[in-house]
Structures are given as C-alpha cells and as structure tokens.
Amino acid sequence: MAGSYCIITYGCQMNEHDSEIMQGLLKARGYSKVDSEFEADVVVFNTCCVREGAESRAMSRCESLVSAKEKNPNMVIAMSGCVAQDQGKRLLDKLPHLDIVIGTRDYVHLPQLLDRVQVSGERVVAVDDIDKPFSVNSIPLRESKLKGFVNIMYGCNNGCTYCIVPKTRGEEWSRPIAEVVEEVRAMAAQGYREVMLLGQNVNSYMTDKREDFADLLGALNEIDDLWRIRYTTSNPKSCRDRHIGAVAGYEKVMENLHLPVQSGNDRVLRMMKRAYNSTRYRHLVSLYREQNPVHGLTTDIIVGFPTETRAEFEDTLRLVQEIRYDNAYMFMYSPRAGTVSAETMRDDVPLEEKKARLKELIDLQESIAWEKTREEIGRVHEVMVEGISKKDANQLQGHSRTFKRVVFPGNERLIGQRVKVKITGGTSHTLAGDIVTTEPAEALAAAGR
Ligand code: 5AD
Ligand code: SF4
C-alpha cells in the first residue's frame, strides 16, 4: 500500500545520512518522495536534541500537521532521531497525532513499523537498545550522484558534560573495514568520487580486529576511481599523531579538518570534561598544519558554559584569533536534561550575556573568514565540479580539497570532473575564480593531484 513520503531532517550529518537510509528503504517499498509534508502519506521528522532550539523546531513543525492528518486519515506520522531516542513513549503523550516513535538504531525497521500501523492502526514505539552492534542492509538514497556520506562508526563513549549524544546514540561501535570498503567500492563503481566518513568521534574508530582510523584510511585510499575522502568529526581527545600522519600520507584524503575546540579556556575545558587542554589542542593544529600546509580548518565552539567568566571567554577569542579558522559553528550553551552539566551545574551566564558573547565571537570569526578569502587570491585549487551554482545559473560550483566552496564560469559538461581554478575573489564562505586548465583526472593524479 505504497504512497508518498516526506522526511524532514534536523541536526548533524549523521542524521542527514540516516534520512538517506530511510529514503532508500521507502523507495524500495515503492513510496515516492514529495516536497511538502502536508501532501505526504508518510511523514518522518528526523530530529535532533543537541540544543533546545532544534528540538522545539521539530516539535512545533510536527504539531502543525494536526489538521492535515484530520483531512487525510491515512497519513502516518513518525518521529525518529535523537529526540525520539531520548523521549521514547513520552512523545506519544505530547503529540496525540503521532503514530510512530523510532530510535536511533531502529530506523532501519521503518517499513515494517509502517506496515504495523497501517494494518492495525496501533501507535508504536520502537526505541530499542542503542548499545547493540548495528548494520544497515539497504542502499541509501543519496542527494548527490558524486559525493556521499558513509557511516564508519556509531555512538559516542566520550563524557562531555554538556552533550546529550551518548544518551541518544549509545556506545561506540565501529563497522569492520571490509564492510566500509565494500560500500565505498560499490559507490565508486556507480560514479561516486568523494566520500564523507561519518562518526561522532572518528579518531576512536577501532574494529574488533584492533584496526584504527589510520588503517581504515589506508584501505579506502586504495579504491580505484575514488578521488576524495573526507571525515568528521575528529575529537582532539583521541586524535593521535599517527592519525594526522595518515591523513597527510594518503593522497585521496582531503586537506580538511573539523576539530571542535569548544572553548579556549582550560578551566572551562575541564568543566566540559573534554580531556585535552588548549596547549594540546594548539599542538594538534600545528602538527596538522606542518603536514598539510594548504588546508581548511573548522571548529565548534560553545559560549556561556556554566560559570564561564568574561575573562575565560576572552581566552576563546584569543584562541580563535590565533588559530584563524576557515569556519566555525558557534553556539550558546543550552542545558539538556540528562546531561551532567544540566544536572549538576547552574546555567548561570545570563541569556543577554550569552548572546553578546556569541555575537562578538561570530563577528571575529567572520572578519577572519573574509581575510582568509583575500589570502586565497592568486592560489590555484583543484575543484571537483559538482553542479551549477544555485545562486547564479551561469556559474559552476564545487569544492576545493580544503573543502572551500568555489564558483567559476564553465561549461556544464565539466560536472563530475576535476578542474584547476585560480582564485580571483569571493566572500567569507565562497571563493570565486576561473578555470586555468581542464585536465583528465589521470593527468592530475599523475602530477600528484
Ligand atoms: N549546548 C550548546 N551547544 C552544544 N553542542 C553540543 N551540546 C551542546 C549544548 N548542550 C555543540 C557542540 C558540538 C556541536 C555539534 O553542538 O559544539 O560540537
Ligand atoms: Fe543532534 Fe547530536 Fe543527535 Fe546529531 S547526534 S542529531 S547533533 S543530538
């Protein structure tokens, strides 16, 4: 009894990829995708609860479907992802029109759950054990035909005091190298040229056979027709010098690192239980920079953590000024029920102060990003051409190996190829340039990228 579906995704790239897997499952069942949840027979809210904002946005968008469901009684509404895992059955009480609550390691059963609801009309909660090993036997329906996400590990064993993720994603479990290689090889055979390896903490990737992240990169680097390997998220705590060596040593691994710092102050880092200090963080960055002179570096930062003083926040400003990130994801601290910080620390930085700190940090980061764009002028980047620019139909767009977005004039026949682009300008987050040569991939590879 297939119909149409709409999946609304919040949160991180893991969630985006979980949605791609659910789309693959629904497509295999004959469902077709529609853009508006109001017209769909099956609506899935794939939720995030890392901060209060993301959670309440999902809840209110779900609430707005009440009258649509009254008009279409066959409509089935499901909530998956971290809010579902965290709240389980309680969601059915909060949202009387919700049919299915589905946990972070249960979403692979979505079609069977739909069958149950459609046959019996019952409301179901499938929020199972999240510490179990996990495998997905379906083909994700990915947005792009050129680049795609690949899960390498699930869960998180870190105890960052502010973070809900260990509670919603369970214990770390790494997929065997052979399984990841098989998935990526199949993708490369279909024309995918770039993979983004996903895990909450890729540096602690460790298989039952004691193979680590560097071993995984080595195995993936051997795959023919694959050009580019990215990975996220790296955690400074478990980031070994060996990993940094490996990312520099394998030619397919892109020169792009997302290394969340969270704070530039050592006392705050201790309160967060990040298990590194700012000196160790600076060491990792300089090691990475020595080995990858041209690179992109991004981070996550929280301002207004409980008890953070103005002077401690200034340590974060200083670190940002010194490291000069290409981009940063910056957040106000948001207490999440069930986390150590929410249970044991008072959220004592006033909202107005948090807002002011965030603004100051964003302004600083924005000015650094502009400066960095100016420094790129004259540089030549290898760009994988991904498509036509959404903002300007006369321009192509793609990403450099440092993962900067680059736009440039060119023929759409170049989509799917690598070109060299000389940078002439840009904005804080996008570089603009002109193609200098278009060489076949083999020639570029022979020339050492
Ligand atoms: N409050 C604010 N930001 C948070 N993050 C995680 N938990 C919280 C929280 N409780 C941020 C961190 C993390 C990113 C994904 O979200 O910076 O790296
Ligand atoms: Fe949000 Fe974290 Fe869950 Fe990702 S893992 S969806 S960021 S709460």
Tab-separated table of C-alpha atoms and ligand atoms in Angstrom:
chain	number	residue	atom	x	y	z
A	1	MET	CA	0.000	0.000	0.000
A	2	ALA	CA	2.705	2.461	-1.048
A	3	GLY	CA	2.106	6.193	-1.342
A	4	SER	CA	4.168	9.304	-0.907
A	5	TYR	CA	6.631	10.309	1.782
A	6	CYS	CA	8.373	13.377	3.127
A	7	ILE	CA	11.313	13.301	5.560
A	8	ILE	CA	12.208	16.453	7.467
A	9	THR	CA	15.713	16.352	8.876
A	10	TYR	CA	17.283	18.323	11.702
A	11	GLY	CA	20.762	18.193	13.188
A	12	CYS	CA	24.047	16.769	12.073
A	13	GLN	CA	25.339	14.869	9.091
A	14	MET	CA	24.681	11.523	10.804
A	15	ASN	CA	21.038	12.486	10.889
A	16	GLU	CA	21.135	13.563	7.253
A	17	HIS	CA	22.569	10.199	6.343
A	18	ASP	CA	20.040	8.314	8.479
A	19	SER	CA	17.384	10.141	6.460
A	20	GLU	CA	19.033	8.993	3.223
A	21	ILE	CA	18.873	5.423	4.506
A	22	MET	CA	15.184	5.797	5.404
A	23	GLN	CA	14.528	7.259	1.948
A	24	GLY	CA	16.246	4.241	0.394
A	25	LEU	CA	14.049	1.899	2.418
A	26	LEU	CA	10.867	3.746	1.482
A	27	LYS	CA	11.805	3.911	-2.185
A	28	ALA	CA	12.450	0.154	-2.198
A	29	ARG	CA	8.885	-0.230	-0.900
A	30	GLY	CA	7.534	1.812	-3.801
A	31	TYR	CA	6.991	5.099	-1.974
A	32	SER	CA	7.618	8.291	-3.906
A	33	LYS	CA	9.047	11.486	-2.483
A	34	VAL	CA	7.069	14.737	-2.154
A	35	ASP	CA	8.452	18.067	-1.003
A	36	SER	CA	5.627	19.124	1.305
A	37	GLU	CA	4.765	17.215	4.444
A	38	PHE	CA	1.155	18.380	4.046
A	39	GLU	CA	0.818	16.264	0.884
A	40	ALA	CA	2.585	13.143	2.096
A	41	ASP	CA	1.088	9.844	3.247
A	42	VAL	CA	4.122	9.162	5.415
A	43	VAL	CA	5.873	11.993	7.230
A	44	VAL	CA	9.067	11.393	9.194
A	45	PHE	CA	10.568	14.030	11.465
A	46	ASN	CA	14.189	13.000	11.926
A	47	THR	CA	15.052	15.050	14.962
A	48	CYS	CA	17.993	16.481	16.899
A	49	CYS	CA	18.114	17.412	20.574
A	50	VAL	CA	21.657	18.731	20.852
A	51	ARG	CA	20.271	22.181	21.678
A	52	GLU	CA	16.815	23.212	22.764
A	53	GLY	CA	16.186	25.207	19.572
A	54	ALA	CA	16.499	22.215	17.236
A	55	GLU	CA	14.200	20.148	19.418
A	56	SER	CA	11.455	22.738	19.706
A	57	ARG	CA	11.525	23.480	15.968
A	58	ALA	CA	10.847	19.802	15.218
A	59	MET	CA	8.098	19.589	17.822
A	60	SER	CA	6.211	22.625	16.558
A	61	ARG	CA	6.538	21.612	12.901
A	62	CYS	CA	5.109	18.240	13.826
A	63	GLU	CA	2.260	19.920	15.720
A	64	SER	CA	1.387	21.942	12.634
A	65	LEU	CA	0.309	18.700	10.905
A	66	VAL	CA	-2.729	18.126	13.130
A	67	SER	CA	-5.314	19.428	10.664
A	68	ALA	CA	-3.595	17.840	7.636
A	69	LYS	CA	-3.917	14.497	9.369
A	70	GLU	CA	-7.582	15.109	10.128
A	71	LYS	CA	-8.120	15.664	6.388
A	72	ASN	CA	-6.051	12.616	5.383
A	73	PRO	CA	-6.678	9.922	7.995
A	74	ASN	CA	-4.277	7.599	6.170
A	75	MET	CA	-1.396	9.902	6.927
A	76	VAL	CA	1.217	8.224	9.160
A	77	ILE	CA	3.488	10.480	11.184
A	78	ALA	CA	6.753	9.193	12.626
A	79	MET	CA	9.405	10.810	14.747
A	80	SER	CA	12.920	9.391	14.587
A	81	GLY	CA	16.389	10.554	15.602
A	82	CYS	CA	17.710	11.862	18.873
A	83	VAL	CA	14.518	13.389	20.319
A	84	ALA	CA	12.723	10.103	19.664
A	85	GLN	CA	15.501	8.103	21.297
A	86	ASP	CA	15.674	10.456	24.251
A	87	GLN	CA	11.954	10.745	24.961
A	88	GLY	CA	10.563	7.457	23.672
A	89	LYS	CA	6.985	6.783	24.678
A	90	ARG	CA	6.537	10.225	26.254
A	91	LEU	CA	6.348	11.661	22.731
A	92	LEU	CA	3.085	9.821	22.104
A	93	ASP	CA	1.560	11.665	25.070
A	94	LYS	CA	2.901	15.021	23.928
A	95	LEU	CA	1.847	14.580	20.307
A	96	PRO	CA	-1.559	12.836	20.088
A	97	HIS	CA	-1.417	12.644	16.275
A	98	LEU	CA	1.997	10.932	16.251
A	99	ASP	CA	1.911	7.270	15.168
A	100	ILE	CA	5.499	6.023	15.446
A	101	VAL	CA	8.452	6.799	17.697
A	102	ILE	CA	11.605	5.274	16.286
A	103	GLY	CA	15.037	5.228	17.923
A	104	THR	CA	18.494	5.928	16.509
A	105	ARG	CA	19.306	2.253	15.908
A	106	ASP	CA	15.780	1.187	14.955
A	107	TYR	CA	15.047	3.335	11.942
A	108	VAL	CA	16.110	0.538	9.602
A	109	HIS	CA	12.808	-1.124	10.536
A	110	LEU	CA	10.729	1.828	9.348
A	111	PRO	CA	8.904	-0.120	6.570
A	112	GLN	CA	7.838	-2.899	8.963
A	113	LEU	CA	6.663	-0.328	11.507
A	114	LEU	CA	4.620	1.403	8.816
A	115	ASP	CA	3.026	-1.926	7.951
A	116	ARG	CA	2.044	-2.443	11.571
A	117	VAL	CA	0.490	0.982	11.874
A	118	GLN	CA	-1.302	0.730	8.547
A	119	VAL	CA	-2.695	-2.726	9.231
A	120	SER	CA	-3.728	-2.390	12.853
A	121	GLY	CA	-3.941	1.361	13.392
A	122	GLU	CA	-1.934	0.988	16.606
A	123	ARG	CA	0.645	3.547	17.743
A	124	VAL	CA	4.125	2.067	18.096
A	125	VAL	CA	7.278	2.884	19.980
A	126	ALA	CA	10.444	1.235	18.650
A	127	VAL	CA	13.190	2.580	20.836
A	128	ASP	CA	15.456	-0.329	21.361
A	129	ASP	CA	18.815	-0.990	22.917
A	130	ILE	CA	21.248	1.561	21.487
A	131	ASP	CA	24.392	-0.246	22.577
A	132	LYS	CA	23.955	-3.133	20.189
A	133	PRO	CA	26.090	-3.546	17.041
A	134	PHE	CA	24.210	-2.241	14.105
A	135	SER	CA	24.122	-2.831	10.398
A	136	VAL	CA	22.174	-1.412	7.530
A	137	ASN	CA	21.278	-3.759	4.692
A	138	SER	CA	19.831	-1.239	2.332
A	139	ILE	CA	21.022	1.248	-0.218
A	140	PRO	CA	20.764	4.863	0.932
A	141	LEU	CA	19.062	7.276	-1.426
A	142	ARG	CA	21.701	9.998	-1.616
A	143	GLU	CA	21.105	13.556	-2.853
A	144	SER	CA	24.244	13.755	-4.971
A	145	LYS	CA	25.493	11.273	-7.535
A	146	LEU	CA	29.088	12.359	-6.965
A	147	LYS	CA	29.637	12.546	-3.241
A	148	GLY	CA	28.065	10.695	-0.382
A	149	PHE	CA	28.086	10.045	3.340
A	150	VAL	CA	29.304	6.719	4.678
A	151	ASN	CA	28.900	5.671	8.305
A	152	ILE	CA	32.077	4.271	9.791
A	153	MET	CA	31.019	4.154	13.415
A	154	TYR	CA	28.008	4.702	15.602
A	155	GLY	CA	27.664	6.117	19.095
A	156	CYS	CA	29.989	8.001	21.369
A	157	ASN	CA	31.900	6.988	24.513
A	158	ASN	CA	33.016	10.479	25.476
A	159	GLY	CA	31.558	12.052	28.545
A	160	CYS	CA	31.423	15.717	27.532
A	161	THR	CA	29.308	17.129	30.331
A	162	TYR	CA	27.037	19.259	28.105
A	163	CYS	CA	26.287	16.642	25.485
A	164	ILE	CA	23.176	14.512	25.042
A	165	VAL	CA	24.663	12.394	22.247
A	166	PRO	CA	25.998	9.467	24.322
A	167	LYS	CA	22.468	9.146	25.690
A	168	THR	CA	20.806	9.227	22.278
A	169	ARG	CA	23.356	7.376	20.165
A	170	GLY	CA	24.673	4.756	22.567
A	171	GLU	CA	28.102	3.212	22.859
A	172	GLU	CA	30.719	3.405	20.169
A	173	TRP	CA	30.702	0.632	17.655
A	174	SER	CA	32.922	0.644	14.561
A	175	ARG	CA	31.963	-1.035	11.317
A	176	PRO	CA	34.522	-3.587	10.079
A	177	ILE	CA	36.943	-2.169	7.498
A	178	ALA	CA	35.872	-4.749	4.898
A	179	GLU	CA	32.241	-3.635	5.169
A	180	VAL	CA	33.105	0.059	4.766
A	181	VAL	CA	35.441	-0.714	1.847
A	182	GLU	CA	32.745	-2.758	0.151
A	183	GLU	CA	30.225	0.077	0.445
A	184	VAL	CA	32.679	2.674	-0.860
A	185	ARG	CA	33.837	0.419	-3.698
A	186	ALA	CA	30.231	-0.039	-4.804
A	187	MET	CA	29.733	3.730	-4.642
A	188	ALA	CA	32.858	4.359	-6.738
A	189	ALA	CA	31.601	1.843	-9.320
A	190	GLN	CA	28.363	3.848	-9.557
A	191	GLY	CA	30.263	7.070	-10.203
A	192	TYR	CA	30.717	8.483	-6.700
A	193	ARG	CA	34.059	10.247	-6.434
A	194	GLU	CA	34.029	11.644	-2.905
A	195	VAL	CA	33.025	10.088	0.388
A	196	MET	CA	32.440	11.729	3.726
A	197	LEU	CA	33.166	9.269	6.520
A	198	LEU	CA	30.824	9.806	9.449
A	199	GLY	CA	31.240	9.106	13.118
A	200	GLN	CA	30.742	11.053	16.330
A	201	ASN	CA	34.435	10.615	17.022
A	202	VAL	CA	36.273	9.167	14.021
A	203	ASN	CA	39.632	9.135	15.802
A	204	SER	CA	38.446	6.468	18.183
A	205	TYR	CA	37.423	4.204	15.292
A	206	MET	CA	38.561	0.742	16.407
A	207	THR	CA	37.353	-2.525	14.951
A	208	ASP	CA	37.099	-5.879	16.689
A	209	LYS	CA	40.347	-6.717	14.867
A	210	ARG	CA	42.066	-3.703	16.504
A	211	GLU	CA	42.288	-1.746	13.264
A	212	ASP	CA	42.169	2.013	13.754
A	213	PHE	CA	41.216	5.108	11.772
A	214	ALA	CA	44.605	5.286	10.023
A	215	ASP	CA	44.174	1.654	8.870
A	216	LEU	CA	40.719	2.468	7.524
A	217	LEU	CA	42.027	5.482	5.582
A	218	GLY	CA	44.813	3.303	4.154
A	219	ALA	CA	42.306	0.717	2.915
A	220	LEU	CA	39.973	3.314	1.377
A	221	ASN	CA	42.865	5.115	-0.268
A	222	GLU	CA	43.382	2.011	-2.456
A	223	ILE	CA	39.947	2.160	-4.052
A	224	ASP	CA	40.129	2.822	-7.805
A	225	ASP	CA	38.001	5.658	-9.170
A	226	LEU	CA	37.572	7.204	-5.745
A	227	TRP	CA	39.213	10.623	-5.686
A	228	ARG	CA	38.452	12.176	-2.358
A	229	ILE	CA	37.971	11.106	1.244
A	230	ARG	CA	36.652	13.443	3.965
A	231	TYR	CA	35.799	12.577	7.545
A	232	THR	CA	34.051	14.080	10.530
A	233	THR	CA	34.047	14.568	13.477
A	234	SER	CA	37.583	14.468	14.812
A	235	ASN	CA	37.944	14.748	18.562
A	236	PRO	CA	41.133	16.298	19.950
A	237	LYS	CA	40.954	13.904	22.891
A	238	SER	CA	41.531	10.774	20.822
A	239	CYS	CA	43.313	12.365	17.866
A	240	ARG	CA	46.701	10.639	17.683
A	241	ASP	CA	49.780	11.971	15.913
A	242	ARG	CA	49.507	8.767	13.808
A	243	HIS	CA	46.110	9.882	12.510
A	244	ILE	CA	47.440	13.241	11.468
A	245	GLY	CA	50.325	11.472	9.724
A	246	ALA	CA	47.874	9.209	7.929
A	247	VAL	CA	45.621	11.997	6.735
A	248	ALA	CA	48.665	13.700	5.254
A	249	GLY	CA	50.143	10.471	3.871
A	250	TYR	CA	47.220	9.271	1.743
A	251	GLU	CA	46.724	11.263	-1.422
A	252	LYS	CA	42.941	10.794	-1.524
A	253	VAL	CA	42.379	12.164	1.963
A	254	MET	CA	41.335	15.789	1.656
A	255	GLU	CA	43.166	18.585	3.414
A	256	ASN	CA	40.209	19.500	5.560
A	257	LEU	CA	39.876	19.031	9.284
A	258	HIS	CA	36.925	19.714	11.551
A	259	LEU	CA	38.389	19.780	15.047
A	260	PRO	CA	35.920	21.077	17.639
A	261	VAL	CA	37.668	23.054	20.370
A	262	GLN	CA	34.532	24.119	22.327
A	263	SER	CA	36.466	26.609	24.491
A	264	GLY	CA	39.880	28.267	24.615
A	265	ASN	CA	40.000	28.198	28.404
A	266	ASP	CA	41.476	25.267	30.311
A	267	ARG	CA	39.208	25.505	33.341
A	268	VAL	CA	36.121	25.522	31.117
A	269	LEU	CA	37.511	22.612	29.105
A	270	ARG	CA	37.913	20.692	32.371
A	271	MET	CA	34.340	21.529	33.385
A	272	MET	CA	33.249	20.258	29.969
A	273	LYS	CA	35.337	17.100	30.541
A	274	ARG	CA	36.913	17.431	27.141
A	275	ALA	CA	40.089	15.615	28.274
A	276	TYR	CA	42.534	17.937	26.488
A	277	ASN	CA	43.734	21.428	27.252
A	278	SER	CA	44.322	24.369	24.965
A	279	THR	CA	48.063	23.568	24.735
A	280	ARG	CA	47.379	20.051	23.448
A	281	TYR	CA	44.823	21.468	21.024
A	282	ARG	CA	47.331	24.003	19.696
A	283	HIS	CA	49.894	21.205	19.300
A	284	LEU	CA	47.477	19.126	17.204
A	285	VAL	CA	46.703	22.104	14.992
A	286	SER	CA	50.368	22.920	14.410
A	287	LEU	CA	51.182	19.282	13.652
A	288	TYR	CA	48.314	19.193	11.168
A	289	ARG	CA	49.434	22.459	9.599
A	290	GLU	CA	53.054	21.342	9.281
A	291	GLN	CA	51.934	18.270	7.395
A	292	ASN	CA	49.202	19.959	5.348
A	293	PRO	CA	50.410	23.477	4.554
A	294	VAL	CA	47.355	24.215	2.390
A	295	HIS	CA	44.272	23.109	4.271
A	296	GLY	CA	40.871	24.033	5.645
A	297	LEU	CA	40.291	24.013	9.395
A	298	THR	CA	36.900	24.351	11.063
A	299	THR	CA	35.647	24.028	14.612
A	300	ASP	CA	32.709	24.078	17.033
A	301	ILE	CA	32.564	26.485	19.969
A	302	ILE	CA	30.152	26.855	22.880
A	303	VAL	CA	29.861	30.202	24.664
A	304	GLY	CA	28.300	30.792	28.067
A	305	PHE	CA	29.031	27.380	29.555
A	306	PRO	CA	28.068	27.364	33.282
A	307	THR	CA	30.416	29.610	35.315
A	308	GLU	CA	32.323	30.823	32.222
A	309	THR	CA	33.626	34.292	33.080
A	310	ARG	CA	34.198	37.148	30.694
A	311	ALA	CA	37.968	36.632	31.022
A	312	GLU	CA	37.598	32.928	30.224
A	313	PHE	CA	35.503	33.753	27.185
A	314	GLU	CA	38.311	36.094	26.102
A	315	ASP	CA	40.637	33.062	26.075
A	316	THR	CA	38.316	31.617	23.430
A	317	LEU	CA	38.503	34.851	21.436
A	318	ARG	CA	42.298	34.762	21.679
A	319	LEU	CA	42.465	31.158	20.524
A	320	VAL	CA	40.197	31.892	17.558
A	321	GLN	CA	42.279	34.942	16.675
A	322	GLU	CA	45.464	32.899	16.871
A	323	ILE	CA	44.315	29.756	15.072
A	324	ARG	CA	42.344	31.578	12.390
A	325	TYR	CA	39.730	29.010	11.419
A	326	ASP	CA	38.191	28.949	7.970
A	327	ASN	CA	34.803	28.478	9.532
A	328	ALA	CA	33.330	27.866	12.962
A	329	TYR	CA	29.969	26.626	14.211
A	330	MET	CA	29.282	28.722	17.274
A	331	PHE	CA	26.573	28.082	19.849
A	332	MET	CA	25.197	29.410	23.109
A	333	TYR	CA	25.250	26.795	25.838
A	334	SER	CA	21.886	25.059	26.098
A	335	PRO	CA	21.265	22.785	29.102
A	336	ARG	CA	19.902	19.386	28.055
A	337	ALA	CA	18.056	17.266	30.597
A	338	GLY	CA	20.006	14.139	31.423
A	339	THR	CA	23.452	15.631	30.815
A	340	VAL	CA	25.964	16.114	33.625
A	341	SER	CA	26.096	19.874	33.166
A	342	ALA	CA	22.313	20.250	33.246
A	343	GLU	CA	22.002	18.038	36.319
A	344	THR	CA	24.919	19.393	38.356
A	345	MET	CA	25.764	22.928	37.183
A	346	ARG	CA	23.704	26.084	37.291
A	347	ASP	CA	23.139	27.692	33.877
A	348	ASP	CA	24.313	30.975	35.369
A	349	VAL	CA	25.501	33.026	32.414
A	350	PRO	CA	22.558	35.345	31.666
A	351	LEU	CA	20.971	34.953	28.232
A	352	GLU	CA	21.830	38.551	27.267
A	353	GLU	CA	25.466	37.907	28.133
A	354	LYS	CA	25.496	34.647	26.164
A	355	LYS	CA	24.038	36.479	23.175
A	356	ALA	CA	26.617	39.247	23.436
A	357	ARG	CA	29.494	36.748	23.649
A	358	LEU	CA	28.148	34.812	20.697
A	359	LYS	CA	27.857	37.947	18.611
A	360	GLU	CA	31.363	39.054	19.475
A	361	LEU	CA	32.725	35.642	18.542
A	362	ILE	CA	30.756	35.453	15.292
A	363	ASP	CA	31.935	38.931	14.288
A	364	LEU	CA	35.542	37.972	14.948
A	365	GLN	CA	35.232	34.713	13.013
A	366	GLU	CA	33.504	36.460	10.121
A	367	SER	CA	36.307	39.006	9.827
A	368	ILE	CA	38.893	36.207	9.857
A	369	ALA	CA	36.968	34.326	7.165
A	370	TRP	CA	36.988	37.441	4.948
A	371	GLU	CA	40.719	37.890	5.467
A	372	LYS	CA	41.331	34.268	4.602
A	373	THR	CA	39.367	34.628	1.377
A	374	ARG	CA	41.551	37.586	0.442
A	375	GLU	CA	44.658	35.486	1.121
A	376	GLU	CA	43.377	32.869	-1.321
A	377	ILE	CA	43.508	35.287	-4.270
A	378	GLY	CA	46.013	34.001	-6.828
A	379	ARG	CA	46.087	30.459	-5.409
A	380	VAL	CA	45.156	27.558	-7.692
A	381	HIS	CA	42.860	24.861	-6.290
A	382	GLU	CA	41.793	21.505	-7.615
A	383	VAL	CA	37.995	21.671	-7.654
A	384	MET	CA	35.603	18.799	-8.182
A	385	VAL	CA	32.797	20.246	-10.279
A	386	GLU	CA	29.549	19.354	-8.519
A	387	GLY	CA	26.936	21.283	-10.453
A	388	ILE	CA	25.554	24.626	-11.491
A	389	SER	CA	25.665	27.300	-8.815
A	390	LYS	CA	22.279	27.665	-7.126
A	391	LYS	CA	22.708	31.422	-6.931
A	392	ASP	CA	23.915	32.050	-10.496
A	393	ALA	CA	22.975	29.756	-13.376
A	394	ASN	CA	25.991	30.986	-15.380
A	395	GLN	CA	28.436	29.649	-12.837
A	396	LEU	CA	29.577	26.172	-11.913
A	397	GLN	CA	30.239	25.220	-8.347
A	398	GLY	CA	32.289	22.673	-6.484
A	399	HIS	CA	34.715	22.315	-3.606
A	400	SER	CA	38.463	22.517	-3.269
A	401	ARG	CA	40.352	19.744	-1.475
A	402	THR	CA	40.394	22.097	1.501
A	403	PHE	CA	36.594	21.992	1.275
A	404	LYS	CA	36.038	25.598	0.401
A	405	ARG	CA	33.082	26.172	-1.906
A	406	VAL	CA	34.318	27.565	-5.224
A	407	VAL	CA	32.251	29.148	-8.025
A	408	PHE	CA	33.537	29.826	-11.526
A	409	PRO	CA	32.275	30.195	-15.104
A	410	GLY	CA	32.373	26.999	-17.171
A	411	ASN	CA	30.534	24.529	-19.335
A	412	GLU	CA	28.183	22.173	-17.537
A	413	ARG	CA	29.848	19.267	-19.369
A	414	LEU	CA	32.562	19.645	-16.727
A	415	ILE	CA	30.222	18.448	-13.975
A	416	GLY	CA	31.758	15.359	-12.410
A	417	GLN	CA	35.307	16.271	-13.394
A	418	ARG	CA	38.182	17.887	-11.568
A	419	VAL	CA	39.464	21.220	-12.802
A	420	LYS	CA	42.055	23.692	-11.632
A	421	VAL	CA	40.645	27.043	-10.612
A	422	LYS	CA	42.621	30.200	-9.953
A	423	ILE	CA	41.005	32.229	-7.194
A	424	THR	CA	40.185	35.846	-8.012
A	425	GLY	CA	37.948	36.838	-5.090
A	426	GLY	CA	34.921	35.689	-3.165
A	427	THR	CA	33.013	36.193	0.060
A	428	SER	CA	33.649	34.922	3.568
A	429	HIS	CA	32.411	31.423	2.750
A	430	THR	CA	32.722	31.076	-1.026
A	431	LEU	CA	35.710	31.529	-3.313
A	432	ALA	CA	35.291	32.782	-6.873
A	433	GLY	CA	37.723	32.103	-9.672
A	434	ASP	CA	38.439	30.989	-13.226
A	435	ILE	CA	39.431	27.648	-14.638
A	436	VAL	CA	43.076	27.575	-15.622
A	437	THR	CA	43.296	24.107	-17.182
A	438	THR	CA	40.932	21.184	-17.513
A	439	GLU	CA	42.900	18.021	-17.373
A	440	PRO	CA	41.620	14.487	-17.307
A	441	ALA	CA	41.670	13.008	-13.835
A	442	GLU	CA	44.514	10.645	-14.726
A	443	ALA	CA	46.785	13.516	-15.703
A	444	LEU	CA	46.084	15.281	-12.427
A	445	ALA	CA	46.733	12.126	-10.448
A	446	ALA	CA	49.992	11.545	-12.307
A	447	ALA	CA	51.020	15.088	-11.494
A	448	GLY	CA	50.490	14.318	-7.799
A	449	ARG	CA	46.996	15.880	-7.523
B	1	5AD	N1	24.692	23.430	24.199
B	1	5AD	C1	25.255	24.122	23.174
B	1	5AD	N2	25.955	23.537	22.191
B	1	5AD	C2	26.105	22.214	22.252
B	1	5AD	N3	26.752	21.364	21.431
B	1	5AD	C3	26.589	20.123	21.926
B	1	5AD	N4	25.864	20.134	23.045
B	1	5AD	C4	25.549	21.433	23.277
B	1	5AD	C5	24.826	22.104	24.294
B	1	5AD	N5	24.270	21.440	25.306
B	1	5AD	C6	27.511	21.800	20.260
B	1	5AD	C7	28.972	21.397	20.371
B	1	5AD	C8	29.081	20.246	19.421
B	1	5AD	C9	28.065	20.620	18.366
B	1	5AD	C10	27.602	19.510	17.499
B	1	5AD	O1	26.994	21.149	19.109
B	1	5AD	O2	29.765	22.482	19.949
B	1	5AD	O3	30.380	20.078	18.894
B	2	SF4	FE1	21.714	16.278	17.008
B	2	SF4	FE2	23.788	15.158	18.190
B	2	SF4	FE3	21.759	13.663	17.530
B	2	SF4	FE4	23.332	14.672	15.627
B	2	SF4	S1	23.904	13.162	17.196
B	2	SF4	S2	21.138	14.636	15.595
B	2	SF4	S3	23.845	16.679	16.532
B	2	SF4	S4	21.767	15.313	19.024
